[in-house]
Amino acid sequence: MAENTMQIAVGDRLPPHVIGPINRTTLALFAGASGDHNPIHIDIDFARKSGLDDVFAPGMLSMAYLAQLLTRWVPQSQIRSWEARFTSITPVGAVVECSGQVVEIFEVDGEKRARLEIAAAVQGGPTTLAGIAVVALT
């Protein structure tokens, strides 16, 4: 495998990954693909009985968008770990903006790595997922 020639520094930002707006078709397709048919994400009557105005996107959908952010920056084979915590819901109609920033460069067993802070947010609104990823740079 050829050595990666990317010159990465602490503070560098990944190119943003913007998706949406999230619509009901997106939610139905994700439910079918994931096997997650939780009615809070696809049944407006159920959502209203639960005290909400409408359904909302599953957090794992935004996790998938974060994975796309990472794999648009490095090949999947260079991802060493990643995790995120859910911080807010993603409503129907939202545009999701995923971002990342290099916060540390380090080495493990001779492999140069970058630690990234990653996040998904409703464009113009709250962060819905926040986490950390570690990627190999060589």
Tab-separated table of N, CA, C and O in Angstrom:
chain	number	residue	atom	x	y	z
A	1	MET	N	0.854	-1.186	0.000
A	1	MET	CA	0.000	0.000	0.000
A	1	MET	C	0.891	1.237	0.000
A	1	MET	O	1.812	1.369	0.798
A	2	ALA	N	0.597	2.170	-0.884
A	2	ALA	CA	1.386	3.396	-0.962
A	2	ALA	C	1.113	4.266	0.252
A	2	ALA	O	0.013	4.271	0.804
A	3	GLU	N	2.124	4.999	0.663
A	3	GLU	CA	1.973	5.871	1.823
A	3	GLU	C	1.075	7.047	1.483
A	3	GLU	O	1.172	7.628	0.407
A	4	ASN	N	0.183	7.373	2.382
A	4	ASN	CA	-0.720	8.503	2.223
A	4	ASN	C	0.102	9.785	2.270
A	4	ASN	O	0.898	9.985	3.180
A	5	THR	N	-0.091	10.659	1.297
A	5	THR	CA	0.696	11.891	1.242
A	5	THR	C	-0.054	13.082	1.821
A	5	THR	O	0.392	14.204	1.681
A	6	MET	N	-1.187	12.843	2.486
A	6	MET	CA	-1.953	13.940	3.077
A	6	MET	C	-1.124	14.612	4.167
A	6	MET	O	-0.538	13.944	4.998
A	7	GLN	N	-1.070	15.906	4.129
A	7	GLN	CA	-0.421	16.688	5.181
A	7	GLN	C	-1.523	17.199	6.106
A	7	GLN	O	-2.264	18.107	5.756
A	8	ILE	N	-1.625	16.589	7.266
A	8	ILE	CA	-2.694	16.882	8.211
A	8	ILE	C	-2.102	17.555	9.434
A	8	ILE	O	-1.043	17.152	9.918
A	9	ALA	N	-2.811	18.544	9.962
A	9	ALA	CA	-2.357	19.253	11.157
A	9	ALA	C	-3.529	19.429	12.115
A	9	ALA	O	-4.696	19.471	11.703
A	10	VAL	N	-3.213	19.533	13.388
A	10	VAL	CA	-4.229	19.835	14.396
A	10	VAL	C	-4.914	21.139	13.995
A	10	VAL	O	-4.266	22.104	13.601
A	11	GLY	N	-6.223	21.124	14.068
A	11	GLY	CA	-7.019	22.292	13.683
A	11	GLY	C	-7.624	22.174	12.298
A	11	GLY	O	-8.572	22.894	11.974
A	12	ASP	N	-7.085	21.277	11.462
A	12	ASP	CA	-7.659	21.082	10.124
A	12	ASP	C	-9.098	20.607	10.243
A	12	ASP	O	-9.443	19.824	11.129
A	13	ARG	N	-9.920	21.078	9.324
A	13	ARG	CA	-11.330	20.687	9.287
A	13	ARG	C	-11.582	19.787	8.083
A	13	ARG	O	-11.022	20.011	7.014
A	14	LEU	N	-12.425	18.790	8.271
A	14	LEU	CA	-12.851	17.954	7.165
A	14	LEU	C	-13.839	18.746	6.316
A	14	LEU	O	-14.555	19.609	6.848
A	15	PRO	N	-13.896	18.464	5.019
A	15	PRO	CA	-14.928	19.123	4.206
A	15	PRO	C	-16.304	18.748	4.744
A	15	PRO	O	-16.563	17.572	5.027
A	16	PRO	N	-17.191	19.718	4.937
A	16	PRO	CA	-18.509	19.404	5.483
A	16	PRO	C	-19.272	18.455	4.563
A	16	PRO	O	-19.070	18.449	3.351
A	17	HIS	N	-20.118	17.656	5.165
A	17	HIS	CA	-20.985	16.734	4.429
A	17	HIS	C	-22.418	17.130	4.773
A	17	HIS	O	-22.838	17.020	5.925
A	18	VAL	N	-23.145	17.638	3.788
A	18	VAL	CA	-24.490	18.171	4.005
A	18	VAL	C	-25.497	17.288	3.276
A	18	VAL	O	-25.324	16.993	2.088
A	19	ILE	N	-26.538	16.880	3.984
A	19	ILE	CA	-27.551	15.976	3.456
A	19	ILE	C	-28.940	16.508	3.790
A	19	ILE	O	-29.158	17.026	4.878
A	20	GLY	N	-29.856	16.306	2.886
A	20	GLY	CA	-31.232	16.645	3.212
A	20	GLY	C	-31.851	17.553	2.197
A	20	GLY	O	-31.256	17.827	1.163
A	21	PRO	N	-33.038	18.003	2.516
A	21	PRO	CA	-33.740	17.808	3.777
A	21	PRO	C	-34.229	16.368	3.963
A	21	PRO	O	-34.516	15.669	2.997
A	22	ILE	N	-34.301	15.964	5.236
A	22	ILE	CA	-34.818	14.651	5.599
A	22	ILE	C	-36.325	14.668	5.354
A	22	ILE	O	-37.026	15.550	5.855
A	23	ASN	N	-36.812	13.696	4.584
A	23	ASN	CA	-38.255	13.635	4.339
A	23	ASN	C	-38.792	12.263	4.751
A	23	ASN	O	-38.040	11.391	5.192
A	24	ARG	N	-40.067	12.080	4.606
A	24	ARG	CA	-40.695	10.822	5.030
A	24	ARG	C	-40.213	9.632	4.201
A	24	ARG	O	-40.107	8.524	4.707
A	25	THR	N	-39.888	9.884	2.947
A	25	THR	CA	-39.334	8.816	2.109
A	25	THR	C	-37.992	8.359	2.673
A	25	THR	O	-37.724	7.158	2.754
A	26	THR	N	-37.155	9.313	3.072
A	26	THR	CA	-35.868	8.978	3.685
A	26	THR	C	-36.086	8.082	4.902
A	26	THR	O	-35.395	7.073	5.070
A	27	LEU	N	-37.052	8.443	5.745
A	27	LEU	CA	-37.321	7.670	6.957
A	27	LEU	C	-37.821	6.265	6.617
A	27	LEU	O	-37.397	5.286	7.237
A	28	ALA	N	-38.704	6.160	5.619
A	28	ALA	CA	-39.226	4.850	5.226
A	28	ALA	C	-38.118	3.974	4.637
A	28	ALA	O	-38.014	2.783	4.958
A	29	LEU	N	-37.281	4.556	3.780
A	29	LEU	CA	-36.186	3.794	3.187
A	29	LEU	C	-35.194	3.339	4.253
A	29	LEU	O	-34.708	2.198	4.220
A	30	PHE	N	-34.898	4.216	5.211
A	30	PHE	CA	-33.969	3.836	6.281
A	30	PHE	C	-34.564	2.728	7.143
A	30	PHE	O	-33.863	1.787	7.520
A	31	ALA	N	-35.848	2.820	7.441
A	31	ALA	CA	-36.500	1.765	8.238
A	31	ALA	C	-36.388	0.423	7.524
A	31	ALA	O	-36.058	-0.601	8.143
A	32	GLY	N	-36.632	0.412	6.227
A	32	GLY	CA	-36.537	-0.827	5.476
A	32	GLY	C	-35.119	-1.365	5.407
A	32	GLY	O	-34.883	-2.571	5.567
A	33	ALA	N	-34.161	-0.479	5.186
A	33	ALA	CA	-32.760	-0.905	5.059
A	33	ALA	C	-32.185	-1.373	6.387
A	33	ALA	O	-31.399	-2.318	6.433
A	34	SER	N	-32.566	-0.707	7.475
A	34	SER	CA	-31.981	-1.011	8.787
A	34	SER	C	-32.760	-2.069	9.563
A	34	SER	O	-32.238	-2.649	10.516
A	35	GLY	N	-34.002	-2.267	9.178
A	35	GLY	CA	-34.861	-3.169	9.948
A	35	GLY	C	-35.401	-2.519	11.212
A	35	GLY	O	-36.042	-3.163	12.035
A	36	ASP	N	-35.158	-1.228	11.368
A	36	ASP	CA	-35.625	-0.480	12.543
A	36	ASP	C	-36.948	0.191	12.185
A	36	ASP	O	-36.965	1.239	11.551
A	37	HIS	N	-38.040	-0.430	12.592
A	37	HIS	CA	-39.371	0.089	12.281
A	37	HIS	C	-40.029	0.711	13.511
A	37	HIS	O	-41.251	0.619	13.678
A	38	ASN	N	-39.235	1.356	14.352
A	38	ASN	CA	-39.757	2.026	15.545
A	38	ASN	C	-40.809	3.039	15.096
A	38	ASN	O	-40.511	3.941	14.308
A	39	PRO	N	-42.037	2.934	15.581
A	39	PRO	CA	-43.107	3.815	15.108
A	39	PRO	C	-42.864	5.301	15.399
A	39	PRO	O	-43.430	6.144	14.706
A	40	ILE	N	-42.027	5.626	16.350
A	40	ILE	CA	-41.749	7.039	16.649
A	40	ILE	C	-41.067	7.729	15.458
A	40	ILE	O	-41.101	8.944	15.337
A	41	HIS	N	-40.493	6.931	14.557
A	41	HIS	CA	-39.797	7.478	13.392
A	41	HIS	C	-40.614	7.424	12.109
A	41	HIS	O	-40.232	8.072	11.125
A	42	ILE	N	-41.736	6.676	12.097
A	42	ILE	CA	-42.474	6.519	10.836
A	42	ILE	C	-43.988	6.690	10.954
A	42	ILE	O	-44.663	6.806	9.938
A	43	ASP	N	-44.517	6.743	12.154
A	43	ASP	CA	-45.974	6.807	12.346
A	43	ASP	C	-46.341	8.098	13.068
A	43	ASP	O	-46.146	8.229	14.280
A	44	ILE	N	-46.887	9.057	12.313
A	44	ILE	CA	-47.194	10.367	12.901
A	44	ILE	C	-48.232	10.256	14.013
A	44	ILE	O	-48.150	10.980	15.011
A	45	ASP	N	-49.189	9.341	13.890
A	45	ASP	CA	-50.193	9.182	14.950
A	45	ASP	C	-49.524	8.706	16.243
A	45	ASP	O	-49.836	9.207	17.331
A	46	PHE	N	-48.614	7.758	16.121
A	46	PHE	CA	-47.878	7.283	17.292
A	46	PHE	C	-47.054	8.417	17.910
A	46	PHE	O	-47.036	8.593	19.131
A	47	ALA	N	-46.387	9.189	17.052
A	47	ALA	CA	-45.579	10.315	17.549
A	47	ALA	C	-46.452	11.310	18.312
A	47	ALA	O	-46.066	11.778	19.391
A	48	ARG	N	-47.592	11.618	17.771
A	48	ARG	CA	-48.506	12.576	18.436
A	48	ARG	C	-49.027	12.024	19.757
A	48	ARG	O	-49.138	12.759	20.737
A	49	LYS	N	-49.332	10.718	19.801
A	49	LYS	CA	-49.763	10.102	21.065
A	49	LYS	C	-48.637	10.121	22.095
A	49	LYS	O	-48.896	10.063	23.298
A	50	SER	N	-47.409	10.223	21.613
A	50	SER	CA	-46.239	10.294	22.504
A	50	SER	C	-45.909	11.727	22.905
A	50	SER	O	-44.898	11.978	23.561
A	51	GLY	N	-46.725	12.687	22.473
A	51	GLY	CA	-46.535	14.081	22.858
A	51	GLY	C	-45.689	14.893	21.893
A	51	GLY	O	-45.310	16.030	22.195
A	52	LEU	N	-45.388	14.355	20.727
A	52	LEU	CA	-44.593	15.064	19.732
A	52	LEU	C	-45.498	15.604	18.625
A	52	LEU	O	-46.593	15.090	18.408
A	53	ASP	N	-45.018	16.597	17.913
A	53	ASP	CA	-45.781	17.136	16.789
A	53	ASP	C	-45.674	16.249	15.551
A	53	ASP	O	-46.566	16.245	14.708
A	54	ASP	N	-44.560	15.532	15.428
A	54	ASP	CA	-44.310	14.748	14.224
A	54	ASP	C	-43.273	13.677	14.533
A	54	ASP	O	-42.666	13.683	15.613
A	55	VAL	N	-43.051	12.781	13.582
A	55	VAL	CA	-41.986	11.802	13.703
A	55	VAL	C	-40.643	12.521	13.587
A	55	VAL	O	-40.595	13.697	13.218
A	56	PHE	N	-39.565	11.812	13.909
A	56	PHE	CA	-38.230	12.385	13.742
A	56	PHE	C	-37.283	11.291	13.274
A	56	PHE	O	-37.575	10.102	13.391
A	57	ALA	N	-36.170	11.700	12.727
A	57	ALA	CA	-35.210	10.754	12.151
A	57	ALA	C	-34.519	9.941	13.240
A	57	ALA	O	-34.204	10.470	14.309
A	58	PRO	N	-34.257	8.656	12.973
A	58	PRO	CA	-33.492	7.848	13.925
A	58	PRO	C	-32.073	8.408	14.062
A	58	PRO	O	-31.469	8.867	13.078
A	59	GLY	N	-31.534	8.349	15.245
A	59	GLY	CA	-30.155	8.805	15.455
A	59	GLY	C	-29.167	8.035	14.604
A	59	GLY	O	-28.152	8.583	14.165
A	60	MET	N	-29.468	6.762	14.343
A	60	MET	CA	-28.550	5.955	13.537
A	60	MET	C	-28.483	6.435	12.095
A	60	MET	O	-27.493	6.188	11.404
A	61	LEU	N	-29.485	7.149	11.613
A	61	LEU	CA	-29.409	7.735	10.278
A	61	LEU	C	-28.308	8.795	10.253
A	61	LEU	O	-27.476	8.820	9.342
A	62	SER	N	-28.269	9.644	11.265
A	62	SER	CA	-27.196	10.644	11.340
A	62	SER	C	-25.841	9.985	11.574
A	62	SER	O	-24.815	10.479	11.108
A	63	MET	N	-25.825	8.840	12.293
A	63	MET	CA	-24.563	8.084	12.438
A	63	MET	C	-24.069	7.646	11.067
A	63	MET	O	-22.873	7.703	10.778
A	64	ALA	N	-24.981	7.213	10.209
A	64	ALA	CA	-24.600	6.810	8.851
A	64	ALA	C	-24.031	7.998	8.087
A	64	ALA	O	-23.047	7.855	7.345
A	65	TYR	N	-24.612	9.168	8.281
A	65	TYR	CA	-24.091	10.363	7.612
A	65	TYR	C	-22.695	10.716	8.137
A	65	TYR	O	-21.837	11.164	7.377
A	66	LEU	N	-22.464	10.502	9.441
A	66	LEU	CA	-21.112	10.714	9.984
A	66	LEU	C	-20.119	9.730	9.364
A	66	LEU	O	-18.976	10.092	9.078
A	67	ALA	N	-20.555	8.496	9.158
A	67	ALA	CA	-19.687	7.515	8.497
A	67	ALA	C	-19.345	7.990	7.088
A	67	ALA	O	-18.192	7.858	6.642
A	68	GLN	N	-20.309	8.565	6.385
A	68	GLN	CA	-20.035	9.103	5.054
A	68	GLN	C	-19.028	10.250	5.123
A	68	GLN	O	-18.149	10.356	4.267
A	69	LEU	N	-19.156	11.116	6.140
A	69	LEU	CA	-18.184	12.196	6.322
A	69	LEU	C	-16.775	11.625	6.390
A	69	LEU	O	-15.859	12.100	5.717
A	70	LEU	N	-16.614	10.594	7.218
A	70	LEU	CA	-15.288	9.998	7.408
A	70	LEU	C	-14.777	9.325	6.139
A	70	LEU	O	-13.621	9.494	5.765
A	71	THR	N	-15.636	8.544	5.474
A	71	THR	CA	-15.175	7.792	4.304
A	71	THR	C	-15.036	8.658	3.061
A	71	THR	O	-14.460	8.218	2.069
A	72	ARG	N	-15.511	9.863	3.092
A	72	ARG	CA	-15.218	10.813	2.013
A	72	ARG	C	-13.836	11.444	2.227
A	72	ARG	O	-13.274	12.017	1.318
A	73	TRP	N	-13.311	11.337	3.451
A	73	TRP	CA	-12.015	11.936	3.789
A	73	TRP	C	-10.887	10.911	3.727
A	73	TRP	O	-9.800	11.215	3.254
A	74	VAL	N	-11.142	9.705	4.232
A	74	VAL	CA	-10.173	8.611	4.181
A	74	VAL	C	-10.901	7.331	3.776
A	74	VAL	O	-12.095	7.198	4.031
A	75	PRO	N	-10.188	6.363	3.197
A	75	PRO	CA	-10.830	5.079	2.912
A	75	PRO	C	-11.287	4.406	4.207
A	75	PRO	O	-10.679	4.586	5.271
A	76	GLN	N	-12.335	3.613	4.111
A	76	GLN	CA	-12.871	2.920	5.286
A	76	GLN	C	-11.787	2.124	6.004
A	76	GLN	O	-11.790	2.038	7.233
A	77	SER	N	-10.850	1.562	5.266
A	77	SER	CA	-9.787	0.746	5.865
A	77	SER	C	-8.883	1.541	6.797
A	77	SER	O	-8.162	0.963	7.603
A	78	GLN	N	-8.926	2.869	6.729
A	78	GLN	CA	-8.097	3.706	7.601
A	78	GLN	C	-8.820	4.142	8.876
A	78	GLN	O	-8.214	4.758	9.751
A	79	ILE	N	-10.093	3.837	9.004
A	79	ILE	CA	-10.826	4.193	10.217
A	79	ILE	C	-10.487	3.167	11.288
A	79	ILE	O	-10.683	1.973	11.103
A	80	ARG	N	-9.953	3.640	12.405
A	80	ARG	CA	-9.564	2.747	13.498
A	80	ARG	C	-10.651	2.643	14.565
A	80	ARG	O	-10.828	1.616	15.186
A	81	SER	N	-11.371	3.727	14.804
A	81	SER	CA	-12.486	3.713	15.749
A	81	SER	C	-13.305	4.977	15.560
A	81	SER	O	-12.807	5.978	15.052
A	82	TRP	N	-14.563	4.890	15.970
A	82	TRP	CA	-15.397	6.093	16.025
A	82	TRP	C	-16.609	5.811	16.886
A	82	TRP	O	-17.048	4.678	17.014
A	83	GLU	N	-17.048	6.853	17.525
A	83	GLU	CA	-18.198	6.753	18.422
A	83	GLU	C	-18.849	8.117	18.506
A	83	GLU	O	-18.221	9.147	18.235
A	84	ALA	N	-20.122	8.108	18.859
A	84	ALA	CA	-20.843	9.372	19.019
A	84	ALA	C	-21.963	9.165	20.026
A	84	ALA	O	-22.418	8.047	20.251
A	85	ARG	N	-22.385	10.248	20.623
A	85	ARG	CA	-23.521	10.207	21.548
A	85	ARG	C	-24.626	11.091	20.971
A	85	ARG	O	-24.365	12.113	20.325
A	86	PHE	N	-25.838	10.666	21.195
A	86	PHE	CA	-26.996	11.407	20.706
A	86	PHE	C	-27.270	12.575	21.647
A	86	PHE	O	-27.317	12.399	22.862
A	87	THR	N	-27.467	13.761	21.088
A	87	THR	CA	-27.665	14.946	21.912
A	87	THR	C	-28.980	15.672	21.640
A	87	THR	O	-29.409	16.485	22.448
A	88	SER	N	-29.605	15.392	20.495
A	88	SER	CA	-30.856	16.057	20.146
A	88	SER	C	-31.499	15.287	18.990
A	88	SER	O	-30.830	14.499	18.326
A	89	ILE	N	-32.769	15.531	18.749
A	89	ILE	CA	-33.449	14.844	17.644
A	89	ILE	C	-33.269	15.607	16.334
A	89	ILE	O	-33.000	16.810	16.321
A	90	THR	N	-33.441	14.871	15.225
A	90	THR	CA	-33.392	15.447	13.884
A	90	THR	C	-34.811	15.422	13.325
A	90	THR	O	-35.334	14.351	13.010
A	91	PRO	N	-35.444	16.585	13.211
A	91	PRO	CA	-36.840	16.613	12.763
A	91	PRO	C	-36.971	16.382	11.256
A	91	PRO	O	-36.025	16.583	10.488
A	92	VAL	N	-38.159	15.963	10.840
A	92	VAL	CA	-38.480	15.885	9.420
A	92	VAL	C	-38.279	17.276	8.829
A	92	VAL	O	-38.636	18.281	9.447
A	93	GLY	N	-37.696	17.335	7.654
A	93	GLY	CA	-37.452	18.621	6.999
A	93	GLY	C	-36.080	19.202	7.272
A	93	GLY	O	-35.677	20.169	6.627
A	94	ALA	N	-35.361	18.616	8.216
A	94	ALA	CA	-34.048	19.157	8.580
A	94	ALA	C	-33.006	18.846	7.505
A	94	ALA	O	-33.035	17.800	6.866
A	95	VAL	N	-32.092	19.761	7.335
A	95	VAL	CA	-30.874	19.530	6.573
A	95	VAL	C	-29.811	19.216	7.608
A	95	VAL	O	-29.646	19.947	8.585
A	96	VAL	N	-29.112	18.093	7.413
A	96	VAL	CA	-28.097	17.648	8.366
A	96	VAL	C	-26.720	18.039	7.847
A	96	VAL	O	-26.396	17.770	6.689
A	97	GLU	N	-25.939	18.687	8.698
A	97	GLU	CA	-24.573	19.051	8.335
A	97	GLU	C	-23.606	18.326	9.260
A	97	GLU	O	-23.640	18.496	10.477
A	98	CYS	N	-22.754	17.494	8.659
A	98	CYS	CA	-21.752	16.748	9.414
A	98	CYS	C	-20.410	17.459	9.282
A	98	CYS	O	-20.055	17.938	8.200
A	99	SER	N	-19.677	17.507	10.391
A	99	SER	CA	-18.393	18.204	10.399
A	99	SER	C	-17.383	17.421	11.223
A	99	SER	O	-17.739	16.579	12.035
A	100	GLY	N	-16.131	17.735	10.993
A	100	GLY	CA	-15.060	17.108	11.751
A	100	GLY	C	-13.847	18.016	11.799
A	100	GLY	O	-13.630	18.823	10.891
A	101	GLN	N	-13.076	17.875	12.875
A	101	GLN	CA	-11.868	18.671	13.038
A	101	GLN	C	-10.801	17.817	13.698
A	101	GLN	O	-11.078	17.075	14.642
A	102	VAL	N	-9.570	17.939	13.184
A	102	VAL	CA	-8.440	17.216	13.763
A	102	VAL	C	-8.081	17.871	15.092
A	102	VAL	O	-7.835	19.075	15.155
A	103	VAL	N	-8.041	17.064	16.167
A	103	VAL	CA	-7.715	17.599	17.488
A	103	VAL	C	-6.410	17.037	18.032
A	103	VAL	O	-5.874	17.568	19.010
A	104	GLU	N	-5.898	15.982	17.396
A	104	GLU	CA	-4.637	15.397	17.871
A	104	GLU	C	-4.029	14.553	16.754
A	104	GLU	O	-4.747	13.877	16.015
A	105	ILE	N	-2.718	14.611	16.641
A	105	ILE	CA	-1.951	13.726	15.766
A	105	ILE	C	-1.062	12.906	16.698
A	105	ILE	O	-0.394	13.463	17.570
A	106	PHE	N	-1.056	11.587	16.523
A	106	PHE	CA	-0.256	10.733	17.397
A	106	PHE	C	0.138	9.482	16.637
A	106	PHE	O	-0.248	9.290	15.477
A	107	GLU	N	0.895	8.635	17.281
A	107	GLU	CA	1.375	7.413	16.643
A	107	GLU	C	1.097	6.215	17.542
A	107	GLU	O	1.238	6.304	18.760
A	108	VAL	N	0.701	5.104	16.921
A	108	VAL	CA	0.483	3.840	17.630
A	108	VAL	C	1.183	2.754	16.824
A	108	VAL	O	0.867	2.556	15.639
A	109	ASP	N	2.134	2.089	17.441
A	109	ASP	CA	2.869	0.999	16.781
A	109	ASP	C	3.384	1.403	15.403
A	109	ASP	O	3.277	0.648	14.432
A	110	GLY	N	3.919	2.608	15.314
A	110	GLY	CA	4.501	3.082	14.070
A	110	GLY	C	3.500	3.630	13.060
A	110	GLY	O	3.886	4.054	11.974
A	111	GLU	N	2.219	3.625	13.405
A	111	GLU	CA	1.196	4.135	12.495
A	111	GLU	C	0.779	5.535	12.923
A	111	GLU	O	0.340	5.742	14.061
A	112	LYS	N	0.912	6.500	12.023
A	112	LYS	CA	0.491	7.870	12.300
A	112	LYS	C	-1.031	7.939	12.244
A	112	LYS	O	-1.660	7.422	11.313
A	113	ARG	N	-1.630	8.531	13.274
A	113	ARG	CA	-3.088	8.622	13.376
A	113	ARG	C	-3.535	10.037	13.717
A	113	ARG	O	-2.773	10.813	14.279
A	114	ALA	N	-4.792	10.306	13.405
A	114	ALA	CA	-5.420	11.576	13.773
A	114	ALA	C	-6.669	11.286	14.583
A	114	ALA	O	-7.446	10.387	14.250
A	115	ARG	N	-6.837	12.025	15.659
A	115	ARG	CA	-8.076	11.981	16.446
A	115	ARG	C	-8.916	13.174	15.986
A	115	ARG	O	-8.426	14.304	15.914
A	116	LEU	N	-10.175	12.895	15.696
A	116	LEU	CA	-11.082	13.909	15.175
A	116	LEU	C	-12.266	14.091	16.107
A	116	LEU	O	-12.799	13.103	16.624
A	117	GLU	N	-12.678	15.313	16.293
A	117	GLU	CA	-13.986	15.571	16.889
A	117	GLU	C	-14.951	15.627	15.722
A	117	GLU	O	-14.708	16.338	14.740
A	118	ILE	N	-16.029	14.857	15.808
A	118	ILE	CA	-17.008	14.804	14.735
A	118	ILE	C	-18.381	15.157	15.289
A	118	ILE	O	-18.654	14.953	16.466
A	119	ALA	N	-19.232	15.703	14.417
A	119	ALA	CA	-20.567	16.088	14.861
A	119	ALA	C	-21.527	16.114	13.685
A	119	ALA	O	-21.134	16.351	12.540
A	120	ALA	N	-22.787	15.873	13.998
A	120	ALA	CA	-23.887	16.081	13.060
A	120	ALA	C	-24.804	17.108	13.705
A	120	ALA	O	-25.035	17.069	14.918
A	121	ALA	N	-25.292	18.021	12.904
A	121	ALA	CA	-26.162	19.076	13.430
A	121	ALA	C	-27.266	19.380	12.439
A	121	ALA	O	-27.094	19.189	11.226
A	122	VAL	N	-28.379	19.852	12.955
A	122	VAL	CA	-29.419	20.396	12.101
A	122	VAL	C	-28.883	21.747	11.627
A	122	VAL	O	-28.471	22.580	12.438
A	123	GLN	N	-28.838	21.932	10.314
A	123	GLN	CA	-28.284	23.171	9.772
A	123	GLN	C	-29.024	24.368	10.370
A	123	GLN	O	-30.249	24.442	10.321
A	124	GLY	N	-28.275	25.259	11.000
A	124	GLY	CA	-28.862	26.415	11.660
A	124	GLY	C	-29.488	26.090	12.998
A	124	GLY	O	-30.182	26.912	13.577
A	125	GLY	N	-29.251	24.876	13.501
A	125	GLY	CA	-29.879	24.452	14.751
A	125	GLY	C	-28.935	23.655	15.618
A	125	GLY	O	-27.709	23.784	15.509
A	126	PRO	N	-29.506	22.802	16.455
A	126	PRO	CA	-28.700	22.104	17.457
A	126	PRO	C	-27.849	20.962	16.880
A	126	PRO	O	-28.160	20.402	15.829
A	127	THR	N	-26.802	20.630	17.622
A	127	THR	CA	-26.020	19.435	17.348
A	127	THR	C	-26.864	18.237	17.758
A	127	THR	O	-27.461	18.227	18.828
A	128	THR	N	-26.910	17.216	16.893
A	128	THR	CA	-27.704	16.031	17.171
A	128	THR	C	-26.839	14.839	17.585
A	128	THR	O	-27.321	13.950	18.258
A	129	LEU	N	-25.598	14.827	17.135
A	129	LEU	CA	-24.617	13.790	17.491
A	129	LEU	C	-23.271	14.449	17.692
A	129	LEU	O	-22.900	15.337	16.934
A	130	ALA	N	-22.533	14.003	18.692
A	130	ALA	CA	-21.174	14.500	18.919
A	130	ALA	C	-20.294	13.320	19.279
A	130	ALA	O	-20.713	12.451	20.053
A	131	GLY	N	-19.097	13.284	18.707
A	131	GLY	CA	-18.250	12.138	18.981
A	131	GLY	C	-16.808	12.322	18.600
A	131	GLY	O	-16.355	13.439	18.319
A	132	ILE	N	-16.111	11.195	18.584
A	132	ILE	CA	-14.673	11.134	18.312
A	132	ILE	C	-14.421	10.016	17.307
A	132	ILE	O	-15.045	8.951	17.379
A	133	ALA	N	-13.506	10.269	16.387
A	133	ALA	CA	-13.058	9.227	15.460
A	133	ALA	C	-11.543	9.222	15.458
A	133	ALA	O	-10.897	10.263	15.692
A	134	VAL	N	-10.955	8.049	15.210
A	134	VAL	CA	-9.515	7.910	15.050
A	134	VAL	C	-9.282	7.277	13.685
A	134	VAL	O	-9.881	6.244	13.371
A	135	VAL	N	-8.450	7.931	12.892
A	135	VAL	CA	-8.142	7.435	11.535
A	135	VAL	C	-6.633	7.328	11.368
A	135	VAL	O	-5.873	8.118	11.925
A	136	ALA	N	-6.212	6.340	10.575
A	136	ALA	CA	-4.805	6.203	10.210
A	136	ALA	C	-4.499	7.173	9.086
A	136	ALA	O	-5.314	7.375	8.190
A	137	LEU	N	-3.314	7.757	9.153
A	137	LEU	CA	-2.906	8.709	8.124
A	137	LEU	C	-1.877	8.128	7.163
A	137	LEU	O	-1.471	8.795	6.224
A	138	THR	N	-1.421	6.914	7.424
A	138	THR	CA	-0.441	6.288	6.516
A	138	THR	C	-0.943	4.960	6.041
A	138	THR	O	-1.831	4.381	6.589
